[in-house]
Amino acid sequence: MNEAKKLLTEISKGDISENEQNLLTGGIIDSLDVMELVELISKKFGEINASDINSSDFESISAINSLINRIKAKND
């Protein structure tokens, strides 16, 4: 299971398809879910600044994985 899918499972959103492309704009996740994801990502992979993220980072599992990879690289 990829990192984004693991995090979505932790916030009880593990049933989301990896092919889903509109997680945020489609209402599959909401702003509270995004806040939980940001908190989990920062705890697991390093500090996240507000300038590091935007809403498009949460539109798909692939986008969330890309965000995780950017945060990991920044904090290495």
CSV table of N, CA and C in Angstrom, one decimal:
chain,number,residue,atom,x,y,z
A,1,MET,N,0.9,-1.2,0.0
A,1,MET,CA,0.0,0.0,0.0
A,1,MET,C,0.9,1.2,0.0
A,2,ASN,N,0.6,2.2,-0.8
A,2,ASN,CA,1.4,3.4,-0.9
A,2,ASN,C,1.1,4.3,0.3
A,3,GLU,N,2.0,5.3,0.5
A,3,GLU,CA,2.0,6.2,1.6
A,3,GLU,C,0.7,7.0,1.7
A,4,ALA,N,0.2,7.5,0.6
A,4,ALA,CA,-1.0,8.3,0.6
A,4,ALA,C,-2.2,7.4,1.0
A,5,LYS,N,-2.3,6.2,0.5
A,5,LYS,CA,-3.4,5.3,0.8
A,5,LYS,C,-3.3,5.0,2.3
A,6,LYS,N,-2.1,4.8,2.8
A,6,LYS,CA,-2.0,4.5,4.3
A,6,LYS,C,-2.6,5.6,5.1
A,7,LEU,N,-2.2,6.9,4.7
A,7,LEU,CA,-2.7,8.0,5.5
A,7,LEU,C,-4.2,8.2,5.4
A,8,LEU,N,-4.7,8.0,4.2
A,8,LEU,CA,-6.2,8.0,4.0
A,8,LEU,C,-6.9,7.0,4.9
A,9,THR,N,-6.3,5.8,5.0
A,9,THR,CA,-6.8,4.8,5.8
A,9,THR,C,-6.8,5.2,7.3
A,10,GLU,N,-5.8,5.9,7.7
A,10,GLU,CA,-5.7,6.4,9.1
A,10,GLU,C,-6.8,7.4,9.4
A,11,ILE,N,-7.2,8.1,8.4
A,11,ILE,CA,-8.3,9.1,8.7
A,11,ILE,C,-9.7,8.6,8.3
A,12,SER,N,-9.7,7.2,8.2
A,12,SER,CA,-11.0,6.5,7.8
A,12,SER,C,-11.5,6.8,6.4
A,13,LYS,N,-10.6,7.0,5.5
A,13,LYS,CA,-10.9,7.3,4.1
A,13,LYS,C,-10.2,6.3,3.2
A,14,GLY,N,-10.0,5.1,3.7
A,14,GLY,CA,-9.2,4.1,3.0
A,14,GLY,C,-9.9,3.4,1.8
A,15,ASP,N,-11.2,3.7,1.7
A,15,ASP,CA,-12.0,3.1,0.6
A,15,ASP,C,-11.9,3.9,-0.7
A,16,ILE,N,-11.1,4.9,-0.7
A,16,ILE,CA,-11.0,5.7,-1.9
A,16,ILE,C,-10.2,5.0,-3.0
A,17,SER,N,-10.7,5.0,-4.2
A,17,SER,CA,-10.0,4.4,-5.3
A,17,SER,C,-8.7,5.2,-5.7
A,18,GLU,N,-7.7,4.4,-6.0
A,18,GLU,CA,-6.4,5.1,-6.5
A,18,GLU,C,-6.6,5.8,-7.8
A,19,ASN,N,-7.7,5.5,-8.5
A,19,ASN,CA,-7.9,6.2,-9.8
A,19,ASN,C,-8.8,7.5,-9.6
A,20,GLU,N,-9.3,7.7,-8.4
A,20,GLU,CA,-10.1,8.9,-8.2
A,20,GLU,C,-9.3,10.2,-8.4
A,21,GLN,N,-9.8,11.1,-9.1
A,21,GLN,CA,-9.1,12.3,-9.5
A,21,GLN,C,-9.6,13.6,-8.8
A,22,ASN,N,-10.7,13.6,-8.1
A,22,ASN,CA,-11.3,14.8,-7.6
A,22,ASN,C,-11.6,14.6,-6.1
A,23,LEU,N,-10.6,14.3,-5.3
A,23,LEU,CA,-10.9,14.0,-3.9
A,23,LEU,C,-11.4,15.2,-3.2
A,24,LEU,N,-10.8,16.4,-3.4
A,24,LEU,CA,-11.2,17.6,-2.7
A,24,LEU,C,-12.4,18.3,-3.3
A,25,THR,N,-12.2,18.6,-4.6
A,25,THR,CA,-13.3,19.3,-5.3
A,25,THR,C,-14.6,18.4,-5.5
A,26,GLY,N,-14.4,17.1,-5.4
A,26,GLY,CA,-15.5,16.2,-5.5
A,26,GLY,C,-16.2,15.9,-4.2
A,27,GLY,N,-15.7,16.5,-3.1
A,27,GLY,CA,-16.3,16.3,-1.8
A,27,GLY,C,-16.0,14.9,-1.2
A,28,ILE,N,-15.0,14.2,-1.7
A,28,ILE,CA,-14.7,12.9,-1.1
A,28,ILE,C,-13.9,13.1,0.2
A,29,ILE,N,-13.0,14.1,0.2
A,29,ILE,CA,-12.4,14.6,1.4
A,29,ILE,C,-12.8,16.0,1.6
A,30,ASP,N,-12.7,16.5,2.8
A,30,ASP,CA,-13.1,17.9,3.1
A,30,ASP,C,-11.9,18.6,3.8
A,31,SER,N,-12.1,19.8,4.2
A,31,SER,CA,-11.0,20.6,4.7
A,31,SER,C,-10.5,20.0,6.0
A,32,LEU,N,-11.4,19.4,6.8
A,32,LEU,CA,-10.9,18.8,8.0
A,32,LEU,C,-10.0,17.6,7.7
A,33,ASP,N,-10.4,16.8,6.7
A,33,ASP,CA,-9.6,15.7,6.3
A,33,ASP,C,-8.2,16.2,5.8
A,34,VAL,N,-8.2,17.3,5.1
A,34,VAL,CA,-6.9,17.9,4.6
A,34,VAL,C,-6.0,18.3,5.8
A,35,MET,N,-6.7,18.9,6.8
A,35,MET,CA,-5.9,19.3,8.0
A,35,MET,C,-5.3,18.0,8.7
A,36,GLU,N,-6.1,17.0,8.8
A,36,GLU,CA,-5.6,15.7,9.4
A,36,GLU,C,-4.5,15.1,8.6
A,37,LEU,N,-4.6,15.2,7.2
A,37,LEU,CA,-3.5,14.7,6.4
A,37,LEU,C,-2.2,15.5,6.5
A,38,VAL,N,-2.4,16.8,6.6
A,38,VAL,CA,-1.2,17.7,6.8
A,38,VAL,C,-0.5,17.3,8.1
A,39,GLU,N,-1.3,17.2,9.1
A,39,GLU,CA,-0.7,16.8,10.5
A,39,GLU,C,0.0,15.5,10.4
A,40,LEU,N,-0.6,14.5,9.8
A,40,LEU,CA,0.0,13.2,9.7
A,40,LEU,C,1.3,13.2,8.8
A,41,ILE,N,1.2,13.9,7.7
A,41,ILE,CA,2.4,14.0,6.8
A,41,ILE,C,3.5,14.7,7.6
A,42,SER,N,3.2,15.8,8.3
A,42,SER,CA,4.3,16.5,9.0
A,42,SER,C,4.9,15.6,10.2
A,43,LYS,N,4.1,14.8,10.8
A,43,LYS,CA,4.6,13.9,11.9
A,43,LYS,C,5.4,12.8,11.3
A,44,LYS,N,5.1,12.3,10.2
A,44,LYS,CA,5.8,11.2,9.6
A,44,LYS,C,6.9,11.5,8.7
A,45,PHE,N,6.8,12.7,8.0
A,45,PHE,CA,7.8,13.0,7.0
A,45,PHE,C,8.6,14.3,7.2
A,46,GLY,N,8.2,15.1,8.1
A,46,GLY,CA,8.9,16.4,8.3
A,46,GLY,C,8.0,17.6,8.2
A,47,GLU,N,8.5,18.7,8.7
A,47,GLU,CA,7.8,19.9,8.7
A,47,GLU,C,7.2,20.3,7.4
A,48,ILE,N,6.0,20.9,7.5
A,48,ILE,CA,5.3,21.4,6.3
A,48,ILE,C,5.0,22.9,6.5
A,49,ASN,N,5.5,23.7,5.6
A,49,ASN,CA,5.1,25.1,5.7
A,49,ASN,C,3.9,25.4,4.9
A,50,ALA,N,3.1,26.4,5.2
A,50,ALA,CA,1.9,26.7,4.4
A,50,ALA,C,2.3,26.9,2.9
A,51,SER,N,3.5,27.5,2.7
A,51,SER,CA,3.9,27.7,1.3
A,51,SER,C,4.2,26.5,0.5
A,52,ASP,N,4.4,25.3,1.3
A,52,ASP,CA,4.7,24.1,0.6
A,52,ASP,C,3.5,23.4,0.0
A,53,ILE,N,2.3,23.8,0.3
A,53,ILE,CA,1.1,23.1,-0.1
A,53,ILE,C,0.1,24.0,-0.8
A,54,ASN,N,-0.8,23.4,-1.6
A,54,ASN,CA,-1.9,24.1,-2.1
A,54,ASN,C,-3.0,23.0,-2.3
A,55,SER,N,-4.2,23.4,-2.6
A,55,SER,CA,-5.3,22.5,-2.7
A,55,SER,C,-5.1,21.4,-3.7
A,56,SER,N,-4.4,21.7,-4.8
A,56,SER,CA,-4.2,20.6,-5.8
A,56,SER,C,-3.4,19.4,-5.3
A,57,ASP,N,-2.7,19.6,-4.2
A,57,ASP,CA,-1.9,18.5,-3.6
A,57,ASP,C,-2.8,17.5,-3.0
A,58,PHE,N,-4.1,17.7,-2.9
A,58,PHE,CA,-5.0,16.8,-2.3
A,58,PHE,C,-6.1,16.3,-3.2
A,59,GLU,N,-5.9,16.5,-4.5
A,59,GLU,CA,-7.0,16.1,-5.5
A,59,GLU,C,-7.0,14.6,-5.8
A,60,SER,N,-5.8,14.0,-5.6
A,60,SER,CA,-5.8,12.5,-5.9
A,60,SER,C,-4.7,11.9,-5.0
A,61,ILE,N,-4.8,10.6,-5.0
A,61,ILE,CA,-3.8,9.8,-4.3
A,61,ILE,C,-2.4,10.1,-4.8
A,62,SER,N,-2.3,10.1,-6.1
A,62,SER,CA,-1.0,10.4,-6.8
A,62,SER,C,-0.5,11.8,-6.4
A,63,ALA,N,-1.4,12.8,-6.3
A,63,ALA,CA,-1.0,14.1,-5.9
A,63,ALA,C,-0.5,14.2,-4.4
A,64,ILE,N,-1.2,13.4,-3.6
A,64,ILE,CA,-0.8,13.3,-2.2
A,64,ILE,C,0.6,12.6,-2.1
A,65,ASN,N,0.8,11.6,-2.8
A,65,ASN,CA,2.1,10.9,-2.9
A,65,ASN,C,3.2,11.9,-3.3
A,66,SER,N,2.9,12.7,-4.3
A,66,SER,CA,3.9,13.7,-4.8
A,66,SER,C,4.2,14.7,-3.7
A,67,LEU,N,3.2,15.1,-3.0
A,67,LEU,CA,3.4,16.0,-1.8
A,67,LEU,C,4.4,15.4,-0.8
A,68,ILE,N,4.1,14.1,-0.5
A,68,ILE,CA,4.9,13.4,0.5
A,68,ILE,C,6.3,13.3,0.0
A,69,ASN,N,6.5,13.0,-1.2
A,69,ASN,CA,7.9,12.9,-1.8
A,69,ASN,C,8.6,14.3,-1.7
A,70,ARG,N,7.9,15.4,-2.0
A,70,ARG,CA,8.5,16.7,-1.9
A,70,ARG,C,8.9,17.0,-0.4
A,71,ILE,N,8.0,16.7,0.5
A,71,ILE,CA,8.3,17.0,1.9
A,71,ILE,C,9.5,16.1,2.4
A,72,LYS,N,9.5,14.9,2.0
A,72,LYS,CA,10.6,14.0,2.3
A,72,LYS,C,11.9,14.6,1.8
A,73,ALA,N,12.0,15.0,0.5
A,73,ALA,CA,13.2,15.5,-0.1
A,73,ALA,C,13.6,16.8,0.6
A,74,LYS,N,12.6,17.7,0.9
A,74,LYS,CA,13.0,18.9,1.6
A,74,LYS,C,13.6,18.7,3.0
A,75,ASN,N,13.1,17.7,3.7
A,75,ASN,CA,13.6,17.5,5.0
A,75,ASN,C,14.7,16.5,5.2
A,76,ASP,N,15.3,16.0,4.0
A,76,ASP,CA,16.4,15.1,4.1
A,76,ASP,C,17.7,15.9,4.4
